[in-house]
Amino acid sequence: MIRENSQLKENLESVKGRIRDAAIRAGRSPDDVLLVGVTKTVRPDIMRNAYDLGLGDFGENRVQEFIRKADIINRECRWHFIGRLQTNKVKYLDHRVSLIHSLDREELARALQARGERIGKVWDVLVQVNVSGEDTKAGVPPKDLKDFVRAVAKLGNIQIKGLMTIPPYTEDPEEVRWVFRELRKLAVDMQRERIENINMEFLSMGMSNDFEVAIEEGASIVRVGSAIFGERV
Ligand SMILES: *Cc1c(COP(=O)(O)O)cnc(C)c1O
């Protein structure tokens, strides 16, 4: 984990530079790729420094840690929830979260809908897809995606804004290029269905070890932790 602000600045600039280069290589505008800094286990003071260095989006994967930090960071940042979400924890996200990346099952959709009705909120969500089919990964199987999206689209307090995936871990990001390409294809397929109340604005894919490949394959949100904040302890 980093300690020095100078190191944080260097890491952040390096990641932003790599995002820019990957986007340009792919003939895309760097502005079309949103960097979410993944801050699980990162101290709030370091997060504030990151914000002051220009990082405006933070991602957390555990509700407890998320709400603790959201209450003390004291900056106008946007919060992304990127981990598995238990239905009984939905209420803690309420007015704090900008985008939930991990809608992965109907039970969770029902819980979000019920909470949304109660507090008068429409949740912006991405549907997590288990493209690689690993047993250990959350996410809707690609073959079920269309039915899932159609069902969620009927829920008025949930707005689907795109798809998210987590590929298998690998040293060589070329090995998971197909996963990113497949998610992009699925988004195009969904768009063609012209389902009311959904859009495919965001593709959340790419982490520290593979975000450049993800951008080449169309990522519009990358979730980067250790490349910015150092190895997690
Ligand atoms: C931890 C995490 C990341 C970031 O991982 P790094 O390899 O540190 O960049 C991205 N997405 C999710 C869902 C995560 O849990």
CSV table of C-alpha atoms and ligand atoms in Angstrom, one decimal:
chain,number,residue,atom,x,y,z
A,1,MET,CA,0.0,0.0,0.0
A,2,ILE,CA,1.4,3.4,-0.9
A,3,ARG,CA,2.3,6.0,1.8
A,4,GLU,CA,3.7,8.9,-0.1
A,5,ASN,CA,1.5,11.4,-1.9
A,6,SER,CA,4.2,11.8,-4.6
A,7,GLN,CA,3.9,8.0,-5.3
A,8,LEU,CA,0.1,8.4,-5.5
A,9,LYS,CA,0.4,11.2,-7.9
A,10,GLU,CA,2.8,9.3,-10.1
A,11,ASN,CA,0.6,6.2,-10.1
A,12,LEU,CA,-2.5,8.2,-11.0
A,13,GLU,CA,-0.7,10.0,-13.8
A,14,SER,CA,0.7,6.7,-15.1
A,15,VAL,CA,-2.7,5.0,-15.1
A,16,LYS,CA,-4.4,8.0,-16.8
A,17,GLY,CA,-1.6,8.0,-19.4
A,18,ARG,CA,-2.1,4.3,-20.1
A,19,ILE,CA,-5.9,4.8,-20.4
A,20,ARG,CA,-5.4,7.7,-22.8
A,21,ASP,CA,-2.9,5.6,-24.9
A,22,ALA,CA,-5.2,2.6,-25.0
A,23,ALA,CA,-8.2,4.7,-26.1
A,24,ILE,CA,-6.2,6.4,-28.8
A,25,ARG,CA,-4.9,3.0,-30.1
A,26,ALA,CA,-8.5,1.9,-30.3
A,27,GLY,CA,-9.6,5.1,-32.1
A,28,ARG,CA,-11.6,6.2,-29.2
A,29,SER,CA,-11.7,9.4,-27.2
A,30,PRO,CA,-10.0,9.1,-23.8
A,31,ASP,CA,-12.8,11.1,-22.4
A,32,ASP,CA,-15.2,8.2,-23.0
A,33,VAL,CA,-13.4,6.1,-20.4
A,34,LEU,CA,-14.3,6.7,-16.8
A,35,LEU,CA,-11.6,5.8,-14.2
A,36,VAL,CA,-13.1,4.4,-11.0
A,37,GLY,CA,-10.5,4.1,-8.3
A,38,VAL,CA,-11.1,0.9,-6.3
A,39,THR,CA,-10.4,1.8,-2.7
A,40,LYS,CA,-11.1,-1.4,-0.7
A,41,THR,CA,-8.7,-1.4,2.2
A,42,VAL,CA,-7.4,2.1,1.3
A,43,ARG,CA,-7.3,4.6,4.1
A,44,PRO,CA,-9.6,7.6,3.9
A,45,ASP,CA,-6.8,10.2,4.1
A,46,ILE,CA,-5.2,8.6,1.0
A,47,MET,CA,-8.6,8.7,-0.7
A,48,ARG,CA,-8.9,12.4,0.0
A,49,ASN,CA,-5.5,13.0,-1.4
A,50,ALA,CA,-6.5,11.0,-4.5
A,51,TYR,CA,-9.6,13.1,-4.9
A,52,ASP,CA,-7.6,16.3,-4.6
A,53,LEU,CA,-5.3,14.9,-7.3
A,54,GLY,CA,-8.4,14.6,-9.6
A,55,LEU,CA,-9.8,11.2,-8.9
A,56,GLY,CA,-13.6,11.8,-8.6
A,57,ASP,CA,-15.0,8.2,-8.6
A,58,PHE,CA,-14.4,5.6,-5.9
A,59,GLY,CA,-15.4,1.9,-6.0
A,60,GLU,CA,-15.9,-0.3,-2.9
A,61,ASN,CA,-17.0,-3.9,-2.7
A,62,ARG,CA,-18.1,-4.2,0.9
A,63,VAL,CA,-21.1,-2.3,2.3
A,64,GLN,CA,-19.7,-1.8,5.8
A,65,GLU,CA,-16.4,-0.3,4.5
A,66,PHE,CA,-18.3,1.7,1.9
A,67,ILE,CA,-20.7,3.5,4.4
A,68,ARG,CA,-18.0,4.1,6.9
A,69,LYS,CA,-15.8,5.9,4.3
A,70,ALA,CA,-18.7,7.6,2.5
A,71,ASP,CA,-19.5,9.3,5.8
A,72,ILE,CA,-16.0,10.6,6.5
A,73,ILE,CA,-14.4,11.3,3.1
A,74,ASN,CA,-16.0,14.7,3.0
A,75,ARG,CA,-15.5,15.3,-0.7
A,76,GLU,CA,-18.0,15.6,-3.6
A,77,CYS,CA,-16.9,12.2,-5.0
A,78,ARG,CA,-19.1,9.6,-6.7
A,79,TRP,CA,-19.4,6.2,-5.2
A,80,HIS,CA,-19.6,2.9,-7.1
A,81,PHE,CA,-20.6,-0.3,-5.5
A,82,ILE,CA,-18.8,-3.1,-7.2
A,83,GLY,CA,-19.1,-6.2,-4.9
A,84,ARG,CA,-21.6,-8.8,-4.2
A,85,LEU,CA,-24.6,-7.1,-2.5
A,86,GLN,CA,-26.7,-8.8,0.1
A,87,THR,CA,-30.4,-7.9,-0.1
A,88,ASN,CA,-30.5,-6.9,3.6
A,89,LYS,CA,-27.7,-4.4,3.0
A,90,VAL,CA,-29.4,-2.5,0.2
A,91,LYS,CA,-30.8,0.1,2.6
A,92,TYR,CA,-27.3,1.3,3.6
A,93,LEU,CA,-26.5,2.4,0.0
A,94,ASP,CA,-29.6,4.6,-0.3
A,95,HIS,CA,-28.5,8.1,-1.2
A,96,ARG,CA,-24.8,7.5,-1.2
A,97,VAL,CA,-24.3,5.3,-4.3
A,98,SER,CA,-24.1,6.6,-7.9
A,99,LEU,CA,-23.9,3.3,-9.7
A,100,ILE,CA,-24.2,-0.3,-8.6
A,101,HIS,CA,-22.1,-2.5,-10.9
A,102,SER,CA,-23.1,-5.8,-9.5
A,103,LEU,CA,-26.8,-6.6,-10.1
A,104,ASP,CA,-26.5,-10.3,-10.6
A,105,ARG,CA,-29.8,-11.9,-9.6
A,106,GLU,CA,-33.5,-11.4,-9.4
A,107,GLU,CA,-33.7,-11.5,-5.7
A,108,LEU,CA,-31.4,-8.5,-5.5
A,109,ALA,CA,-33.5,-6.7,-8.2
A,110,ARG,CA,-36.6,-7.3,-6.1
A,111,ALA,CA,-34.9,-5.9,-3.0
A,112,LEU,CA,-33.7,-2.8,-4.9
A,113,GLN,CA,-37.1,-2.2,-6.3
A,114,ALA,CA,-38.8,-2.5,-2.9
A,115,ARG,CA,-36.3,-0.1,-1.3
A,116,GLY,CA,-36.5,2.3,-4.3
A,117,GLU,CA,-40.3,2.4,-3.9
A,118,ARG,CA,-40.0,3.1,-0.3
A,119,ILE,CA,-37.5,5.9,-0.4
A,120,GLY,CA,-38.5,7.3,-3.8
A,121,LYS,CA,-35.2,6.5,-5.6
A,122,VAL,CA,-34.4,5.0,-9.0
A,123,TRP,CA,-31.2,3.0,-8.8
A,124,ASP,CA,-28.7,3.2,-11.6
A,125,VAL,CA,-27.3,-0.3,-12.1
A,126,LEU,CA,-25.1,-2.4,-14.3
A,127,VAL,CA,-25.9,-6.1,-14.8
A,128,GLN,CA,-23.0,-8.2,-13.9
A,129,VAL,CA,-22.5,-11.0,-16.4
A,130,ASN,CA,-20.5,-14.2,-15.8
A,131,VAL,CA,-19.0,-14.3,-19.3
A,132,SER,CA,-16.2,-16.8,-18.5
A,133,GLY,CA,-18.6,-19.2,-16.7
A,134,GLU,CA,-16.4,-19.7,-13.7
A,135,ASP,CA,-18.3,-21.4,-10.8
A,136,THR,CA,-16.8,-19.0,-8.3
A,137,LYS,CA,-17.9,-15.8,-10.1
A,138,ALA,CA,-21.1,-14.0,-9.6
A,139,GLY,CA,-23.1,-12.8,-12.5
A,140,VAL,CA,-25.9,-13.7,-14.9
A,141,PRO,CA,-25.0,-16.4,-17.4
A,142,PRO,CA,-24.9,-14.9,-20.9
A,143,LYS,CA,-27.7,-17.2,-22.1
A,144,ASP,CA,-30.0,-15.9,-19.4
A,145,LEU,CA,-29.1,-12.2,-19.9
A,146,LYS,CA,-32.0,-11.3,-22.2
A,147,ASP,CA,-34.7,-12.6,-20.0
A,148,PHE,CA,-33.0,-11.1,-16.9
A,149,VAL,CA,-32.8,-7.7,-18.5
A,150,ARG,CA,-36.4,-7.9,-19.7
A,151,ALA,CA,-37.6,-8.8,-16.2
A,152,VAL,CA,-35.6,-6.0,-14.5
A,153,ALA,CA,-36.7,-3.4,-17.1
A,154,LYS,CA,-40.2,-3.8,-15.8
A,155,LEU,CA,-39.2,-2.6,-12.4
A,156,GLY,CA,-39.7,1.2,-12.3
A,157,ASN,CA,-37.2,2.0,-9.6
A,158,ILE,CA,-34.2,0.3,-11.3
A,159,GLN,CA,-32.6,1.8,-14.4
A,160,ILE,CA,-30.2,-0.5,-16.2
A,161,LYS,CA,-27.3,1.5,-17.7
A,162,GLY,CA,-25.1,-1.3,-19.0
A,163,LEU,CA,-23.1,-4.4,-18.2
A,164,MET,CA,-20.1,-5.3,-16.0
A,165,THR,CA,-17.9,-8.4,-15.9
A,166,ILE,CA,-14.9,-9.7,-14.0
A,167,PRO,CA,-12.7,-12.0,-16.1
A,168,PRO,CA,-10.6,-14.8,-14.7
A,169,TYR,CA,-7.4,-13.6,-13.2
A,170,THR,CA,-4.4,-14.0,-15.5
A,171,GLU,CA,-0.9,-12.6,-15.8
A,172,ASP,CA,-1.4,-12.2,-19.6
A,173,PRO,CA,-4.3,-9.9,-20.3
A,174,GLU,CA,-4.5,-11.2,-23.9
A,175,GLU,CA,-5.9,-14.4,-22.5
A,176,VAL,CA,-9.0,-12.6,-21.4
A,177,ARG,CA,-9.5,-10.3,-24.4
A,178,TRP,CA,-12.3,-12.6,-25.6
A,179,VAL,CA,-14.2,-12.0,-22.3
A,180,PHE,CA,-14.3,-8.2,-22.9
A,181,ARG,CA,-15.2,-8.7,-26.6
A,182,GLU,CA,-18.0,-11.0,-25.6
A,183,LEU,CA,-19.4,-8.5,-23.0
A,184,ARG,CA,-19.4,-5.8,-25.7
A,185,LYS,CA,-21.2,-8.1,-28.1
A,186,LEU,CA,-23.8,-8.9,-25.4
A,187,ALA,CA,-24.4,-5.1,-24.9
A,188,VAL,CA,-24.9,-4.7,-28.7
A,189,ASP,CA,-27.4,-7.5,-28.7
A,190,MET,CA,-29.3,-6.0,-25.7
A,191,GLN,CA,-29.4,-2.6,-27.4
A,192,ARG,CA,-30.9,-4.3,-30.5
A,193,GLU,CA,-33.7,-5.7,-28.4
A,194,ARG,CA,-35.0,-2.2,-27.9
A,195,ILE,CA,-36.2,-2.9,-24.5
A,196,GLU,CA,-37.9,0.0,-22.8
A,197,ASN,CA,-36.3,1.6,-19.8
A,198,ILE,CA,-32.8,0.3,-20.4
A,199,ASN,CA,-29.7,1.5,-22.1
A,200,MET,CA,-26.2,0.2,-22.7
A,201,GLU,CA,-24.3,3.4,-22.0
A,202,PHE,CA,-21.7,1.7,-19.8
A,203,LEU,CA,-19.4,-1.3,-20.1
A,204,SER,CA,-17.6,-1.7,-16.8
A,205,MET,CA,-14.6,-4.0,-17.5
A,206,GLY,CA,-10.9,-3.9,-16.9
A,207,MET,CA,-8.8,-3.9,-13.7
A,208,SER,CA,-5.2,-3.1,-12.9
A,209,ASN,CA,-3.7,-6.0,-14.9
A,210,ASP,CA,-6.0,-5.8,-17.9
A,211,PHE,CA,-7.6,-2.4,-18.3
A,212,GLU,CA,-5.8,-1.5,-21.5
A,213,VAL,CA,-7.0,-4.6,-23.3
A,214,ALA,CA,-10.5,-3.9,-21.9
A,215,ILE,CA,-10.4,-0.3,-23.3
A,216,GLU,CA,-9.3,-1.6,-26.7
A,217,GLU,CA,-12.4,-3.8,-26.6
A,218,GLY,CA,-14.8,-1.0,-25.7
A,219,ALA,CA,-14.7,-0.5,-21.9
A,220,SER,CA,-16.3,2.8,-20.8
A,221,ILE,CA,-15.6,2.3,-17.1
A,222,VAL,CA,-12.4,0.7,-15.8
A,223,ARG,CA,-12.1,-0.3,-12.1
A,224,VAL,CA,-8.5,0.2,-11.0
A,225,GLY,CA,-7.2,-0.5,-7.5
A,226,SER,CA,-3.7,-1.7,-7.0
A,227,ALA,CA,-2.1,0.2,-10.0
A,228,ILE,CA,-3.1,3.4,-8.2
A,229,PHE,CA,-3.0,2.6,-4.5
A,230,GLY,CA,-0.4,-0.2,-4.4
A,231,GLU,CA,-0.8,-3.8,-3.5
A,232,ARG,CA,-3.5,-4.4,-1.0
A,233,VAL,CA,-2.3,-5.5,2.5
B,1,LIG,C1,-10.7,-5.3,-6.3
B,1,LIG,C2,-11.6,-5.1,-7.5
B,1,LIG,C3,-11.1,-4.3,-8.6
B,1,LIG,C4,-9.7,-3.7,-8.7
B,1,LIG,O1,-8.7,-4.7,-8.6
B,1,LIG,P1,-7.2,-4.3,-9.0
B,1,LIG,O2,-6.6,-5.5,-9.5
B,1,LIG,O3,-6.6,-3.9,-7.7
B,1,LIG,O4,-7.2,-3.2,-9.9
B,1,LIG,C5,-12.0,-4.2,-9.7
B,1,LIG,N1,-13.2,-4.7,-9.7
B,1,LIG,C6,-13.7,-5.4,-8.6
B,1,LIG,C7,-15.1,-5.9,-8.7
B,1,LIG,C8,-12.9,-5.6,-7.5
B,1,LIG,O5,-13.4,-6.3,-6.5
